[in-house]
Amino acid sequence: MNVHPNLIALYTITRREVARILRIWGQTLVPPAITMTLYFLIFGKLIGSRIGDMGGYGYMDYIVPGLVMMSVIQNAYGNISSSFFGAKFGRHIEELLVSPAPNWVILSGYVAGGVLRGVMVGVIVFAIAMCFTSVRVPHPLVTLSTVLLGATIFSLAGLVNAIYAKKFDDVAIVPTFILTPLTYLGGVFYSIALLPGWAQTVTHANPIFYMVNAFRYGLLGVSDVPLWVAYALMLGFAAALGALALWLLHRGVGLRT
């Protein structure tokens, strides 16, 4: 049985990314688990017991979707940005660029690695959440599709960051000054109904807000925005970032000297 060369290339790149994640599991999987456990203990148990209900649910239940989604986003982004920039830094990305593999295969392989790490960390964090509260999944398709879309979007964003980065510090700038503030202000720990009007308007410009709420709908059945709006924006971001990443690879921006 003959296998198409593009499928072999896609499998090879994806397998290498997965092997990298598992080889350094102490850096890729353990730290998010420890961090999220502390979030559940401090925000969920200690502070949450004083806050009471949020959106008709216990505070611990309310923050679980946001914390899971936050871990998925951060790890999908971090995986591909560090891996792809490492390939640039080591100059072995050039081997891929001159190979017969088309750019969409290279892009898909790296994105698949980022999505898989995001999903793996999300599953770990979800399992930890089950130790603190009983989590039901009334809308499993919404839950799964939101995780995959969110991980894909931020994998693509991480790739764009890695393409433009010229040194390791450039890879850390976006997560520190853009991704982290957007995540914390994306409704992870609160409902925007608590905010004044101007702050609600600003929050609606935050793409992570829609991902968190779509995922919260999947787990709890509640959302601060209509589900179709969240999906429309997520699909739009995925298409736009995918097109941008393909164009950058085609032009060799930041890759060819």
mmCIF file of C-alpha atoms in Angstrom, residues 48-254:
data_model
loop_
_atom_site.group_PDB
_atom_site.id
_atom_site.type_symbol
_atom_site.label_atom_id
_atom_site.label_comp_id
_atom_site.label_asym_id
_atom_site.label_seq_id
_atom_site.Cartn_x
_atom_site.Cartn_y
_atom_site.Cartn_z
ATOM 1 C CA GLY A 48 -14.090 31.099 46.370
ATOM 2 C CA SER A 49 -15.663 30.021 49.660
ATOM 3 C CA ARG A 50 -16.009 33.714 50.569
ATOM 4 C CA ILE A 51 -17.248 34.853 47.168
ATOM 5 C CA GLY A 52 -20.192 32.478 46.952
ATOM 6 C CA ASP A 53 -22.084 31.819 43.723
ATOM 7 C CA MET A 54 -21.121 33.215 40.326
ATOM 8 C CA GLY A 55 -23.570 33.044 37.448
ATOM 9 C CA GLY A 56 -25.767 30.613 39.381
ATOM 10 C CA TYR A 57 -22.925 28.184 40.098
ATOM 11 C CA GLY A 58 -20.457 27.691 42.911
ATOM 12 C CA TYR A 59 -17.322 29.751 42.346
ATOM 13 C CA MET A 60 -15.140 26.660 42.018
ATOM 14 C CA ASP A 61 -17.413 25.257 39.314
ATOM 15 C CA TYR A 62 -17.478 28.619 37.533
ATOM 16 C CA ILE A 63 -13.699 29.028 37.238
ATOM 17 C CA VAL A 64 -12.961 25.449 36.130
ATOM 18 C CA PRO A 65 -13.736 26.098 32.421
ATOM 19 C CA GLY A 66 -11.651 29.278 32.412
ATOM 20 C CA LEU A 67 -8.650 27.633 34.060
ATOM 21 C CA VAL A 68 -8.751 24.635 31.730
ATOM 22 C CA MET A 69 -9.025 26.890 28.680
ATOM 23 C CA MET A 70 -6.252 29.142 29.986
ATOM 24 C CA SER A 71 -3.909 26.160 30.308
ATOM 25 C CA VAL A 72 -4.792 24.945 26.804
ATOM 26 C CA ILE A 73 -4.168 28.359 25.240
ATOM 27 C CA GLN A 74 -0.886 29.041 27.012
ATOM 28 C CA ASN A 75 0.606 25.623 26.334
ATOM 29 C CA ALA A 76 -0.470 25.424 22.691
ATOM 30 C CA TYR A 77 1.084 28.839 22.115
ATOM 31 C CA GLY A 78 4.238 28.119 24.095
ATOM 32 C CA ASN A 79 4.877 24.757 22.463
ATOM 33 C CA ILE A 80 4.930 25.884 18.851
ATOM 34 C CA SER A 81 6.644 29.221 19.484
ATOM 35 C CA SER A 82 9.556 27.576 21.307
ATOM 36 C CA SER A 83 9.761 24.561 18.994
ATOM 37 C CA PHE A 84 9.659 26.491 15.728
ATOM 38 C CA PHE A 85 12.046 29.166 16.946
ATOM 39 C CA GLY A 86 14.363 26.426 18.169
ATOM 40 C CA ALA A 87 14.333 25.013 14.647
ATOM 41 C CA LYS A 88 15.200 28.464 13.295
ATOM 42 C CA PHE A 89 17.948 28.943 15.863
ATOM 43 C CA GLY A 90 19.421 25.510 15.127
ATOM 44 C CA ARG A 91 19.162 26.201 11.385
ATOM 45 C CA HIS A 92 17.464 22.860 10.718
ATOM 46 C CA ILE A 93 14.238 24.581 9.639
ATOM 47 C CA GLU A 94 16.066 25.133 6.359
ATOM 48 C CA GLU A 95 16.008 21.385 5.736
ATOM 49 C CA LEU A 96 12.211 21.475 5.814
ATOM 50 C CA LEU A 97 12.004 24.546 3.610
ATOM 51 C CA VAL A 98 14.090 22.957 0.848
ATOM 52 C CA SER A 99 12.335 19.587 1.130
ATOM 53 C CA PRO A 100 9.521 18.563 -1.258
ATOM 54 C CA ALA A 101 7.013 18.942 1.603
ATOM 55 C CA PRO A 102 4.611 21.831 0.846
ATOM 56 C CA ASN A 103 4.253 24.663 3.337
ATOM 57 C CA TRP A 104 0.798 23.557 4.440
ATOM 58 C CA VAL A 105 2.259 20.213 5.563
ATOM 59 C CA ILE A 106 4.993 21.942 7.583
ATOM 60 C CA LEU A 107 2.423 24.263 9.102
ATOM 61 C CA SER A 108 -0.009 21.438 9.895
ATOM 62 C CA GLY A 109 2.683 19.316 11.526
ATOM 63 C CA TYR A 110 3.808 22.044 13.898
ATOM 64 C CA VAL A 111 0.233 23.110 14.665
ATOM 65 C CA ALA A 112 -0.721 19.508 15.381
ATOM 66 C CA GLY A 113 2.069 19.341 17.956
ATOM 67 C CA GLY A 114 0.870 22.530 19.640
ATOM 68 C CA VAL A 115 -2.736 21.346 19.670
ATOM 69 C CA LEU A 116 -1.768 17.976 21.132
ATOM 70 C CA ARG A 117 0.209 19.571 23.941
ATOM 71 C CA GLY A 118 -2.668 21.958 24.667
ATOM 72 C CA VAL A 119 -5.143 19.071 24.764
ATOM 73 C CA MET A 120 -2.874 16.943 26.949
ATOM 74 C CA VAL A 121 -2.426 19.735 29.469
ATOM 75 C CA GLY A 122 -6.165 20.495 29.328
ATOM 76 C CA VAL A 123 -6.980 16.863 30.171
ATOM 77 C CA ILE A 124 -4.533 16.937 33.082
ATOM 78 C CA VAL A 125 -6.000 20.175 34.457
ATOM 79 C CA PHE A 126 -9.538 18.835 34.012
ATOM 80 C CA ALA A 127 -8.575 15.704 35.961
ATOM 81 C CA ILE A 128 -7.163 17.903 38.738
ATOM 82 C CA ALA A 129 -10.404 19.920 38.773
ATOM 83 C CA MET A 130 -12.327 16.687 39.375
ATOM 84 C CA CYS A 131 -10.447 16.357 42.662
ATOM 85 C CA PHE A 132 -11.971 19.631 43.869
ATOM 86 C CA THR A 133 -15.473 19.549 42.398
ATOM 87 C CA SER A 134 -17.777 17.376 40.323
ATOM 88 C CA VAL A 135 -17.630 18.604 36.733
ATOM 89 C CA ARG A 136 -20.314 17.571 34.258
ATOM 90 C CA VAL A 137 -20.154 18.005 30.499
ATOM 91 C CA PRO A 138 -23.694 18.711 29.214
ATOM 92 C CA HIS A 139 -22.453 19.732 25.764
ATOM 93 C CA PRO A 140 -19.475 17.496 24.875
ATOM 94 C CA LEU A 141 -19.287 18.562 21.210
ATOM 95 C CA VAL A 142 -19.100 22.236 22.183
ATOM 96 C CA THR A 143 -16.465 21.417 24.789
ATOM 97 C CA LEU A 144 -14.251 19.426 22.425
ATOM 98 C CA SER A 145 -14.603 21.759 19.438
ATOM 99 C CA THR A 146 -13.821 24.831 21.555
ATOM 100 C CA VAL A 147 -10.657 23.236 22.932
ATOM 101 C CA LEU A 148 -9.483 22.233 19.460
ATOM 102 C CA LEU A 149 -10.287 25.635 17.948
ATOM 103 C CA GLY A 150 -8.660 27.546 20.802
ATOM 104 C CA ALA A 151 -5.535 25.385 20.684
ATOM 105 C CA THR A 152 -5.352 25.736 16.891
ATOM 106 C CA ILE A 153 -5.715 29.529 17.002
ATOM 107 C CA PHE A 154 -2.960 30.012 19.532
ATOM 108 C CA SER A 155 -0.708 27.431 17.911
ATOM 109 C CA LEU A 156 -0.939 29.482 14.723
ATOM 110 C CA ALA A 157 -0.324 32.678 16.702
ATOM 111 C CA GLY A 158 2.723 31.069 18.315
ATOM 112 C CA LEU A 159 4.076 30.124 14.907
ATOM 113 C CA VAL A 160 3.677 33.696 13.646
ATOM 114 C CA ASN A 161 5.509 34.935 16.748
ATOM 115 C CA ALA A 162 8.333 32.429 16.173
ATOM 116 C CA ILE A 163 8.669 33.421 12.511
ATOM 117 C CA TYR A 164 9.174 37.079 13.365
ATOM 118 C CA ALA A 165 11.329 36.460 16.473
ATOM 119 C CA LYS A 166 15.026 37.176 16.075
ATOM 120 C CA LYS A 167 16.139 36.068 19.557
ATOM 121 C CA PHE A 168 14.744 34.034 22.448
ATOM 122 C CA ASP A 169 13.593 37.169 24.255
ATOM 123 C CA ASP A 170 11.278 37.947 21.332
ATOM 124 C CA VAL A 171 9.458 34.647 21.916
ATOM 125 C CA ALA A 172 8.684 35.620 25.528
ATOM 126 C CA ILE A 173 7.469 39.174 24.837
ATOM 127 C CA VAL A 174 4.038 38.272 23.442
ATOM 128 C CA PRO A 175 3.085 35.761 26.187
ATOM 129 C CA THR A 176 4.229 38.164 28.908
ATOM 130 C CA PHE A 177 2.790 41.449 27.691
ATOM 131 C CA ILE A 178 -0.146 40.366 25.517
ATOM 132 C CA LEU A 179 -1.271 36.777 26.104
ATOM 133 C CA THR A 180 -1.229 36.807 29.919
ATOM 134 C CA PRO A 181 -3.186 40.096 30.315
ATOM 135 C CA LEU A 182 -5.753 39.001 27.710
ATOM 136 C CA THR A 183 -6.185 35.681 29.511
ATOM 137 C CA TYR A 184 -6.704 37.166 32.961
ATOM 138 C CA LEU A 185 -9.084 39.794 31.572
ATOM 139 C CA GLY A 186 -10.979 37.259 29.466
ATOM 140 C CA GLY A 187 -13.576 36.285 32.054
ATOM 141 C CA VAL A 188 -11.654 33.372 33.547
ATOM 142 C CA PHE A 189 -12.379 34.376 37.151
ATOM 143 C CA TYR A 190 -15.545 36.446 36.800
ATOM 144 C CA SER A 191 -18.653 37.175 34.770
ATOM 145 C CA ILE A 192 -18.556 40.412 32.790
ATOM 146 C CA ALA A 193 -21.982 41.192 34.241
ATOM 147 C CA LEU A 194 -20.033 42.413 37.298
ATOM 148 C CA LEU A 195 -18.164 45.013 35.227
ATOM 149 C CA PRO A 196 -19.254 48.576 34.406
ATOM 150 C CA GLY A 197 -20.507 49.246 30.893
ATOM 151 C CA TRP A 198 -17.235 50.571 29.472
ATOM 152 C CA ALA A 199 -15.296 47.590 30.831
ATOM 153 C CA GLN A 200 -17.797 45.171 29.284
ATOM 154 C CA THR A 201 -17.319 46.867 25.925
ATOM 155 C CA VAL A 202 -13.534 46.564 26.199
ATOM 156 C CA THR A 203 -13.828 42.899 27.213
ATOM 157 C CA HIS A 204 -15.837 42.144 24.078
ATOM 158 C CA ALA A 205 -12.735 43.084 22.060
ATOM 159 C CA ASN A 206 -10.773 40.291 23.760
ATOM 160 C CA PRO A 207 -10.760 37.090 21.632
ATOM 161 C CA ILE A 208 -9.966 34.882 24.635
ATOM 162 C CA PHE A 209 -13.219 36.035 26.243
ATOM 163 C CA TYR A 210 -15.206 34.237 23.539
ATOM 164 C CA MET A 211 -13.186 31.026 23.845
ATOM 165 C CA VAL A 212 -13.592 30.913 27.614
ATOM 166 C CA ASN A 213 -17.324 31.497 27.386
ATOM 167 C CA ALA A 214 -17.848 28.905 24.657
ATOM 168 C CA PHE A 215 -15.964 26.367 26.773
ATOM 169 C CA ARG A 216 -17.934 27.399 29.867
ATOM 170 C CA TYR A 217 -21.125 26.761 27.929
ATOM 171 C CA GLY A 218 -19.852 23.297 27.094
ATOM 172 C CA LEU A 219 -19.213 22.461 30.761
ATOM 173 C CA LEU A 220 -21.909 24.458 32.560
ATOM 174 C CA GLY A 221 -24.450 25.499 29.936
ATOM 175 C CA VAL A 222 -24.002 29.234 30.595
ATOM 176 C CA SER A 223 -22.223 31.932 28.599
ATOM 177 C CA ASP A 224 -21.933 35.723 28.585
ATOM 178 C CA VAL A 225 -22.105 35.769 24.769
ATOM 179 C CA PRO A 226 -24.202 33.929 22.152
ATOM 180 C CA LEU A 227 -22.539 30.677 21.150
ATOM 181 C CA TRP A 228 -22.729 31.396 17.420
ATOM 182 C CA VAL A 229 -20.821 34.653 17.904
ATOM 183 C CA ALA A 230 -18.038 32.831 19.745
ATOM 184 C CA TYR A 231 -17.753 30.200 17.007
ATOM 185 C CA ALA A 232 -17.841 32.773 14.214
ATOM 186 C CA LEU A 233 -14.970 34.701 15.786
ATOM 187 C CA MET A 234 -12.929 31.588 16.550
ATOM 188 C CA LEU A 235 -13.301 30.277 13.003
ATOM 189 C CA GLY A 236 -12.459 33.718 11.623
ATOM 190 C CA PHE A 237 -9.302 33.975 13.731
ATOM 191 C CA ALA A 238 -8.232 30.453 12.765
ATOM 192 C CA ALA A 239 -8.696 31.177 9.046
ATOM 193 C CA ALA A 240 -6.931 34.551 9.215
ATOM 194 C CA LEU A 241 -3.948 33.295 11.223
ATOM 195 C CA GLY A 242 -3.664 30.173 9.076
ATOM 196 C CA ALA A 243 -3.573 32.262 5.909
ATOM 197 C CA LEU A 244 -1.013 34.628 7.434
ATOM 198 C CA ALA A 245 1.229 31.780 8.586
ATOM 199 C CA LEU A 246 1.117 30.129 5.157
ATOM 200 C CA TRP A 247 1.952 33.414 3.448
ATOM 201 C CA LEU A 248 4.892 34.014 5.796
ATOM 202 C CA LEU A 249 6.240 30.524 5.135
ATOM 203 C CA HIS A 250 5.811 30.989 1.399
ATOM 204 C CA ARG A 251 7.647 34.314 1.427
ATOM 205 C CA GLY A 252 10.296 33.011 3.819
ATOM 206 C CA VAL A 253 9.863 35.983 6.152
ATOM 207 C CA GLY A 254 12.358 35.683 9.001
#
